Coordinates of C-alpha atoms in Angstrom, one line a residue:
M913 CA -39.7 -11.5 -6.5
V914 CA -41.3 -8.8 -4.5
S915 CA -43.3 -6.1 -6.9
D916 CA -41.8 -3.2 -4.0
I917 CA -39.3 -2.8 -1.5
L918 CA -40.5 0.6 0.1
T919 CA -43.6 -0.4 1.8
I920 CA -46.6 1.6 4.4
K921 CA -44.0 0.0 6.9
D922 CA -41.3 2.1 6.0
L923 CA -42.9 5.6 6.5
F924 CA -44.1 4.6 10.3
L925 CA -40.6 2.8 10.9
A926 CA -37.9 4.0 9.2
P927 CA -37.5 7.7 11.3
I928 CA -38.0 6.2 14.4
L929 CA -35.1 3.9 13.2
V930 CA -33.0 7.3 11.9
F931 CA -33.9 9.3 15.0
I932 CA -32.4 6.4 17.1
L933 CA -29.2 6.3 15.3
Y934 CA -28.7 10.1 15.1
R935 CA -29.1 9.7 19.1
I936 CA -26.3 7.1 19.4
T937 CA -24.3 9.1 17.2
I938 CA -24.2 12.2 19.1
W939 CA -23.8 10.5 22.3
R940 CA -20.7 8.8 20.8
R941 CA -19.6 11.7 19.8
N942 CA -20.1 13.7 23.3
S943 CA -18.7 11.2 25.0
K944 CA -16.0 10.6 22.9
Y945 CA -14.6 12.9 20.5
A946 CA -16.2 16.2 22.1
H947 CA -12.7 18.0 22.6
T948 CA -11.3 16.7 19.2
P949 CA -11.4 17.7 15.6
L950 CA -12.9 14.6 14.5
A951 CA -16.2 15.9 16.1
K952 CA -17.6 18.2 14.3
Y953 CA -17.9 15.5 11.2
M954 CA -19.7 12.9 12.8
V955 CA -23.5 14.4 12.1
P956 CA -22.3 15.1 8.4
A957 CA -21.0 12.5 7.8
L958 CA -24.2 10.2 9.2
T959 CA -26.1 12.3 7.4
V960 CA -25.3 12.3 3.6
R961 CA -25.4 8.5 4.0
I962 CA -28.6 8.1 5.2
V963 CA -29.2 10.7 2.5
G964 CA -27.9 8.8 0.0
N965 CA -29.4 5.8 1.7
F966 CA -33.1 6.9 1.1
L967 CA -32.4 8.7 -2.4
A968 CA -30.9 5.4 -3.4
A969 CA -34.2 3.3 -2.7
L970 CA -36.4 5.6 -4.3
M971 CA -34.1 4.9 -7.4
Y972 CA -34.1 1.1 -7.0
Q973 CA -37.8 1.6 -6.5
Y974 CA -39.0 3.7 -8.9
Y975 CA -36.4 4.1 -11.6
Y976 CA -34.8 0.9 -12.1
G977 CA -37.4 -1.4 -10.3
H978 CA -35.3 -4.2 -10.5
G979 CA -31.8 -5.5 -9.5
D980 CA -29.5 -6.7 -6.8
T981 CA -31.9 -5.0 -4.2
F982 CA -34.7 -6.4 -5.0
A983 CA -33.3 -10.2 -5.1
Y984 CA -31.6 -9.7 -1.7
Y985 CA -34.9 -8.1 0.0
T986 CA -37.3 -11.3 -2.3
G987 CA -34.5 -13.5 -0.1
A988 CA -35.1 -11.5 3.3
T989 CA -38.6 -12.0 2.6
G990 CA -38.9 -15.9 2.3
I991 CA -36.7 -15.8 5.7
W992 CA -39.4 -13.6 7.4
E993 CA -41.9 -15.5 6.2
A994 CA -40.9 -18.4 7.3
F995 CA -40.1 -17.0 11.1
L996 CA -43.4 -16.8 11.2
F997 CA -44.8 -20.1 10.5
N998 CA -42.1 -21.0 12.5
P999 CA -39.2 -19.6 14.1
S1000 CA -37.2 -23.0 13.6
V1001 CA -37.5 -22.9 10.2
G1002 CA -36.4 -19.0 9.4
L1003 CA -32.9 -20.1 12.3
E1004 CA -32.7 -22.4 10.4
M1005 CA -32.1 -20.2 7.3
I1006 CA -30.1 -17.6 8.5
F1007 CA -27.8 -20.2 9.8
G1008 CA -28.1 -23.6 8.0
N1009 CA -26.2 -24.7 5.1
P1010 CA -28.7 -24.7 2.0
E1011 CA -27.5 -28.4 1.0
N1012 CA -29.4 -29.6 4.8
F1013 CA -32.1 -27.4 4.6
S1014 CA -35.2 -29.1 5.8
L1015 CA -38.3 -29.3 3.4
D1016 CA -39.9 -26.4 5.0
A1017 CA -36.9 -23.8 4.7
R1018 CA -36.4 -24.8 0.7
L1019 CA -40.1 -23.9 0.1
F1020 CA -39.1 -20.7 1.7
A1021 CA -35.7 -20.5 0.0
H1022 CA -34.8 -17.9 -2.8
S1023 CA -32.4 -19.1 -5.1
H1024 CA -29.2 -16.8 -3.8
L1025 CA -29.5 -18.5 -0.7
Y1026 CA -27.3 -21.7 -2.1
Y1027 CA -25.0 -19.4 -3.7
S1028 CA -21.8 -18.0 -0.9
A1029 CA -21.9 -14.7 -1.9
T1030 CA -25.7 -13.6 -2.6
S1031 CA -27.0 -15.2 0.4
W1032 CA -25.0 -13.2 2.7
P1033 CA -26.6 -9.8 2.1
I1034 CA -30.0 -12.4 2.3
R1035 CA -29.0 -13.6 6.2
I1036 CA -27.7 -10.4 6.9
G1037 CA -30.3 -8.6 6.0
A1038 CA -33.0 -10.7 7.5
S1039 CA -31.0 -11.0 10.5
I1040 CA -31.8 -7.0 10.5
G1041 CA -35.4 -7.6 9.4
L1042 CA -36.6 -9.9 12.6
F1043 CA -36.4 -6.6 14.2
F1044 CA -38.3 -4.4 12.6
F1045 CA -41.0 -6.6 10.6
N1046 CA -38.5 -6.8 7.1
T1047 CA -39.2 -3.7 6.4
Y1048 CA -36.4 -2.8 3.8
L1049 CA -35.4 0.7 5.2
C1050 CA -34.7 -0.6 8.3
I1051 CA -32.7 -3.1 7.0
A1052 CA -31.2 -0.5 4.6
F1053 CA -30.6 2.0 7.2
I1054 CA -28.6 -0.4 9.8
I1055 CA -26.4 -1.7 7.5
T1056 CA -25.7 2.0 6.3
F1057 CA -24.4 3.0 9.9
F1058 CA -22.5 0.1 10.1
V1059 CA -20.8 1.6 7.1
F1060 CA -20.8 4.8 8.7
I1061 CA -18.9 3.4 11.4
S1062 CA -16.8 1.9 9.5
A1063 CA -15.8 4.8 7.3
F1064 CA -15.4 6.8 10.2
R1065 CA -12.3 4.1 11.7
M1066 CA -11.0 4.8 8.8
F1067 CA -10.9 8.8 8.8
R1068 CA -9.4 8.6 12.3
V1069 CA -6.7 6.2 10.9
F1070 CA -5.6 8.3 8.1
Y1071 CA -6.4 11.8 10.8
E1072 CA -3.7 10.1 13.2
L1073 CA -1.3 9.4 10.3
Y1074 CA -1.2 13.0 8.9
P1075 CA -3.1 15.5 11.4
H1076 CA -2.7 18.5 9.5
L1077 CA -5.1 16.9 6.2
E1078 CA -7.7 16.9 8.7
R1079 CA -10.1 18.3 5.8
Y1080 CA -9.1 16.3 3.3
I1081 CA -8.9 13.1 5.3
A1082 CA -12.8 13.9 5.6
F1083 CA -14.0 14.5 2.1
S1084 CA -11.3 11.5 1.3
T1085 CA -13.4 9.1 3.8
L1086 CA -16.5 10.5 4.7
F1087 CA -17.8 12.6 1.3
I1088 CA -17.0 11.4 -1.5
P1089 CA -20.5 11.6 -3.5
S1090 CA -20.3 7.7 -5.0
V1091 CA -19.3 6.3 -1.6
F1092 CA -21.9 7.6 0.7
F1093 CA -24.3 6.9 -2.8
W1094 CA -23.8 3.8 -4.1
G1095 CA -22.2 2.5 -0.8
T1096 CA -25.8 2.2 1.1
G1097 CA -28.6 0.1 1.5
L1098 CA -29.0 -4.2 0.8
Q1099 CA -25.8 -4.7 -1.2
K1100 CA -23.3 -6.7 -1.3
D1101 CA -20.9 -3.5 -2.2
S1102 CA -22.1 -1.6 0.5
I1103 CA -20.9 -4.7 3.5
A1104 CA -18.0 -5.3 1.4
L1105 CA -16.5 -1.0 2.0
A1106 CA -18.3 -1.9 5.8
A1107 CA -16.2 -4.8 5.8
L1108 CA -13.1 -3.3 4.3
G1109 CA -12.9 0.0 6.5
F1110 CA -12.8 -2.3 9.9
L1111 CA -9.8 -4.7 8.1
T1112 CA -8.4 -1.0 7.5
H1113 CA -8.8 0.2 11.1
S1114 CA -8.7 -3.6 12.8
S1115 CA -4.4 -3.7 11.1
Y1116 CA -3.6 -0.3 11.3
M1117 CA -4.8 -0.9 15.6
A1118 CA -2.9 -4.3 15.7
F1119 CA 0.5 -4.2 13.5
I1120 CA 1.0 -0.5 13.2
K1121 CA -0.5 0.8 16.6
K1122 CA 0.0 -2.2 18.3
Q1123 CA -2.7 -1.4 20.3
K1124 CA -6.3 -3.9 20.9
V1125 CA -4.5 -6.6 19.4
V1126 CA -6.8 -9.4 20.4
P1127 CA -10.2 -7.7 19.7
S1128 CA -8.8 -5.8 16.3
L1129 CA -7.6 -9.4 15.6
F1130 CA -10.9 -11.4 16.0
I1131 CA -11.7 -8.3 13.6
I1132 CA -9.9 -8.7 11.1
F1133 CA -10.5 -12.8 11.0
A1134 CA -14.7 -11.7 10.7
C1135 CA -13.8 -9.2 7.6
L1136 CA -11.4 -11.6 6.3
Y1137 CA -13.8 -14.8 6.8
L1138 CA -16.4 -12.1 5.2
L1139 CA -14.7 -11.0 2.5
A1140 CA -13.8 -14.0 1.4
N1141 CA -17.1 -15.2 0.5
I1142 CA -18.7 -11.9 -0.6
R1143 CA -16.2 -10.1 -2.4
P1144 CA -12.8 -12.1 -2.5
Y1145 CA -11.5 -10.0 -5.3
V1146 CA -10.8 -6.9 -2.6
L1147 CA -8.7 -8.9 -0.8
I1148 CA -6.9 -10.6 -3.5
A1149 CA -6.0 -6.2 -3.8
F1150 CA -6.1 -5.5 0.1
L1151 CA -3.6 -8.2 1.3
P1152 CA -0.2 -7.5 -0.8
A1153 CA -1.2 -3.8 0.0
L1154 CA -1.6 -4.6 3.9
A1155 CA 2.1 -6.5 4.0
F1156 CA 3.9 -2.9 2.3
W1157 CA 2.3 -1.0 4.6
V1158 CA 2.6 -3.7 8.0
F1159 CA 6.5 -3.7 7.2
F1160 CA 7.4 0.0 5.6
S1161 CA 5.9 1.4 9.1
N1162 CA 7.4 -1.1 11.2
R1163 CA 10.6 -1.2 9.5
D1164 CA 12.5 1.7 12.1
R1165 CA 11.9 -1.1 14.5
I1166 CA 13.9 -3.8 13.7
A1167 CA 17.3 -3.7 15.2
S1168 CA 19.1 -6.1 12.9
P1169 CA 19.7 -4.5 8.9
I1170 CA 20.3 -8.0 7.9
L1171 CA 16.5 -8.6 9.3
R1172 CA 14.9 -5.9 8.0
F1173 CA 16.6 -6.1 4.2
F1174 CA 15.0 -9.9 4.3
A1175 CA 11.7 -8.9 6.2
G1176 CA 10.6 -6.1 3.4
P1177 CA 10.7 -9.4 0.5
L1178 CA 9.2 -12.1 2.7
L1179 CA 5.8 -9.5 4.0
L1180 CA 5.4 -8.9 0.3
G1181 CA 5.4 -12.5 -0.7
L1182 CA 3.3 -13.6 1.8
G1183 CA 0.5 -10.4 1.2
A1184 CA 0.8 -12.5 -2.1
F1185 CA 0.5 -15.6 -1.6
M1186 CA -2.3 -15.0 0.7
S1187 CA -3.9 -12.9 -2.5
Y1188 CA -2.5 -16.1 -5.0
F1189 CA -4.6 -18.8 -2.2
I1190 CA -7.6 -16.5 -2.0
F1191 CA -7.6 -17.0 -5.5
Q1192 CA -7.9 -20.5 -5.9
Y1193 CA -10.1 -21.1 -3.4
I1194 CA -12.7 -18.5 -5.6
G1195 CA -11.2 -20.9 -8.1
S1196 CA -12.5 -23.8 -5.9
Q1197 CA -15.6 -22.9 -5.2
Y1198 CA -16.4 -21.5 -8.7
Q1199 CA -14.5 -23.2 -11.4
A1200 CA -15.1 -20.2 -14.3
F1201 CA -12.7 -18.3 -11.6
N1202 CA -10.1 -20.8 -11.5
L1203 CA -6.9 -18.8 -12.3
D1204 CA -6.7 -21.2 -15.7
N1205 CA -9.7 -19.9 -16.5
V1206 CA -10.3 -16.2 -14.8
A1207 CA -8.9 -14.9 -18.8
Y1208 CA -11.4 -17.1 -20.1
T1209 CA -13.9 -15.7 -17.3
A1210 CA -13.5 -12.2 -18.1
K1211 CA -13.9 -11.8 -21.3
I1212 CA -17.4 -13.6 -21.9
V1213 CA -18.5 -11.6 -18.2
S1214 CA -16.8 -7.9 -20.4
D1215 CA -18.5 -9.0 -24.1
Y1216 CA -21.9 -10.2 -22.2
N1217 CA -21.9 -6.8 -20.2
L1218 CA -21.0 -5.1 -22.6
A1219 CA -23.7 -6.5 -25.5
Q1220 CA -26.3 -6.5 -22.4
S1221 CA -25.7 -2.6 -22.1
I1222 CA -26.0 -2.4 -26.1
E1223 CA -29.1 -4.2 -26.0
Q1224 CA -30.3 -1.9 -23.0
G1225 CA -29.1 1.6 -24.0
G1226 CA -26.5 2.6 -21.5
S1227 CA -23.6 3.7 -20.9
Y1228 CA -20.5 1.4 -21.7
Y1229 CA -16.7 0.8 -22.3
Q1230 CA -15.0 -1.2 -24.6
L1231 CA -11.6 -3.0 -24.0
D1232 CA -10.6 -5.6 -26.2
F1233 CA -8.1 -8.5 -24.8
E1234 CA -7.2 -12.2 -25.8
P1235 CA -8.6 -14.5 -23.2
T1236 CA -5.2 -15.3 -22.2
L1237 CA -3.5 -14.2 -18.8
Q1238 CA -0.8 -12.2 -21.0
G1239 CA -4.2 -10.6 -23.3
L1240 CA -5.6 -9.7 -19.5
I1241 CA -2.3 -8.1 -18.3
S1242 CA -1.9 -6.3 -21.1
I1243 CA -5.1 -4.1 -21.0
F1244 CA -3.9 -3.4 -17.3
P1245 CA -3.3 0.4 -18.3
Q1246 CA -6.4 0.4 -19.9
A1247 CA -8.6 -1.0 -16.8
V1248 CA -6.9 0.9 -14.4
N1249 CA -7.5 4.7 -16.4
V1250 CA -11.7 3.2 -16.6
T1251 CA -11.9 2.9 -13.3
L1252 CA -10.2 5.7 -11.5
F1253 CA -10.6 8.3 -14.6
R1254 CA -13.6 7.4 -16.6
P1255 CA -16.3 8.0 -17.7
Y1256 CA -15.7 11.3 -19.4
I1257 CA -18.3 13.3 -20.4
W1258 CA -19.2 12.4 -23.8
E1259 CA -20.1 8.9 -22.6
I1260 CA -22.7 8.8 -20.3
R1261 CA -26.3 8.7 -21.3
K1262 CA -27.6 9.1 -18.1
V1263 CA -27.5 12.1 -15.4
I1264 CA -27.8 9.5 -13.0
L1265 CA -23.6 9.2 -14.0
L1266 CA -22.7 12.5 -13.4
P1267 CA -21.9 13.1 -10.2
S1268 CA -19.6 9.7 -11.2
V1269 CA -17.6 11.9 -14.3
I1270 CA -17.2 14.7 -11.9
E1271 CA -15.1 12.0 -9.4
S1272 CA -13.5 10.8 -12.0
F1273 CA -12.8 14.0 -14.3
L1274 CA -11.1 15.3 -10.6
N1275 CA -9.3 12.0 -9.7
L1276 CA -7.8 12.7 -13.4
S1277 CA -7.0 16.4 -13.2
I1278 CA -5.2 15.9 -9.8
T1279 CA -2.8 13.1 -10.9
L1280 CA -1.9 14.5 -13.6
I1281 CA -1.3 18.5 -12.0
L1282 CA 0.9 16.1 -9.4
I1283 CA 2.3 14.3 -12.0
V1284 CA 4.1 18.0 -13.8
R1285 CA 4.3 19.6 -10.5
I1286 CA 6.4 16.5 -8.6
G1287 CA 7.5 14.7 -11.6
P1288 CA 7.8 10.8 -11.6
V1289 CA 11.2 10.8 -9.6
K1290 CA 10.1 12.7 -6.8
I1291 CA 7.0 11.0 -6.3
F1292 CA 8.3 7.5 -6.4
R1293 CA 10.9 9.1 -3.5
Y1294 CA 8.0 10.1 -1.5
L1295 CA 5.9 6.5 -2.0
V1296 CA 9.2 5.3 -0.4
S1297 CA 9.3 7.7 2.7
E1298 CA 5.7 7.5 2.9
P1299 CA 4.6 3.6 3.1
T1300 CA 1.1 4.6 4.2
V1301 CA 0.4 6.8 0.2
T1302 CA 1.4 3.5 -0.9
F1303 CA -0.6 1.4 0.4
C1304 CA -3.4 3.1 -0.3
L1305 CA -1.9 3.0 -3.8
I1306 CA -1.5 -0.2 -4.3
F1307 CA -5.2 -1.0 -3.0
A1308 CA -6.5 1.4 -5.2
I1309 CA -4.5 0.5 -8.6
I1310 CA -4.7 -3.6 -8.1
F1311 CA -8.8 -3.3 -7.2
A1312 CA -9.2 -0.9 -10.0
F1313 CA -7.6 -3.5 -13.0
A1314 CA -9.9 -6.0 -10.4
V1315 CA -13.0 -4.3 -11.4
G1316 CA -12.4 -2.2 -14.7
F1317 CA -11.5 -5.2 -17.5
G1318 CA -14.6 -7.5 -16.6
T1319 CA -18.2 -4.9 -15.9
A1320 CA -18.0 -2.6 -19.6
N1321 CA -20.9 -1.3 -18.4
F1322 CA -20.4 3.2 -16.6
G1323 CA -23.7 2.5 -14.1
A1324 CA -22.3 -1.0 -12.8
L1325 CA -18.7 0.1 -12.5
A1326 CA -20.1 3.2 -10.5
R1327 CA -21.1 1.1 -8.2
Y1328 CA -18.6 -1.5 -8.3
K1329 CA -15.3 0.8 -8.0
I1330 CA -16.7 2.5 -4.4
P1331 CA -14.0 0.3 -2.1
A1332 CA -11.6 2.1 -4.3
L1333 CA -12.4 5.7 -4.6
P1334 CA -11.7 6.7 -0.3
F1335 CA -8.1 5.2 -0.6
Y1336 CA -7.5 6.7 -4.1
A1337 CA -8.4 10.3 -2.5
V1338 CA -7.1 9.6 0.2
A1339 CA -3.5 9.1 -1.7
L1340 CA -4.0 12.0 -3.9
S1341 CA -4.2 14.1 -0.8
I1342 CA -1.1 13.2 1.0
L1343 CA 1.0 14.0 -2.2
W1344 CA -0.9 17.1 -2.9
S1345 CA 0.2 18.2 0.7
K1346 CA 3.5 17.4 -0.1
Q1347 CA 3.9 19.0 -3.3
R1348 CA 2.7 22.4 -1.8
S1349 CA 5.8 21.6 1.2
F1350 CA 8.3 20.6 -1.5
Q1351 CA 7.7 24.2 -3.2
E1352 CA 7.5 26.4 -0.3
K1353 CA 11.3 24.6 0.2
N1354 CA 12.3 25.7 -3.5
E1355 CA 10.4 29.3 -4.1
P1356 CA 13.7 31.9 -3.6
S1357 CA 13.4 34.2 -1.2
F1358 CA 12.5 38.0 -2.2
S1359 CA 12.8 39.1 1.4
Y1360 CA 15.5 41.7 1.2
T1361 CA 17.5 43.1 4.4
P1362 CA 18.5 47.0 4.4
S1363 CA 22.4 47.6 4.8

């Protein structure tokens, strides 16, 4: 494994690339968004991600000194060295099936290349590295740039639906600190985050706006394929939420009341079926994640992560459950709570988790304020009338459960949970505007009209 991800090459090549990325962003802003409120967010949104990526690289290099990023970069370096040895061998390692690698390819291949989920960051990183002499920051900045583009497309989706919430939507999709720090660089999480943003935007274009359907469908299938291989539980949470969003956003277009009545359950069932199919696919690839073994696997992973966190003096939590599906379901509220609302300030041992504490506290505070001010009944009515809010909440809550029960370490959780944060923040923003409008409608009038 490489001992350093940052070298002298980064000092010279990375600033040039950053300059080019800014020029592309400014050109795009001036050519497409010059006369829209969206224009003012583009450069700041790119800036926070570039800075976040750079700080994360320093953290991985000088604070941790090891981790997934090192493994992926080591794998990409092996492909780069193979390419220098023989270009055909390098290309074989990027595009070929590891089971059929030639002897030369096997000599350069990192062990992660032989596993689907971990091979993708290596292949993507190596493909970018071929154009930048395998310079880590250049690889990381290109991936981060695509994350930025996908986040901005998500911003466009929710802004079109709620233009009066421009600033709230901008913060929720572009400026959450954990997202622009942890969701950058050569990581599965950043690649999955980019795919999720493109998937959300393309689904909106194809199924709700009915515009650019063919290219949108192409992007949708590409993102589905990538997520199914790199972070399949993202799709398990996303597809039922998407089915709900698409149906209830198009419900009024269905003329027949009978079709309207049956279409909803059918679409939700289709989303659930697709999630089940993906789950079965995971189980066929990795026996530990077979549906019959998932609770047992979750228990083993949770206990292992807990033991590692205690041994290394990390910030950890523990969710006790029986290794059965019933036991797993029984901790649903605790798992969602730990993902969205924890860690609390007294649960952390490292200052690096302080931003996560602040974000979790804000999520909890705003959620409790909304429940108190609006009430559960009115919130339910809002969810029925606002399919976008329900879509965001369904995805955020299912995803929060999926990552909450098996992580056990708050440091790892801060990175794993980032796909849920923009969606939950968008939902809170819309509900907050709803409760304000509700209060304004119900405030007593004290105006006096003289007789």
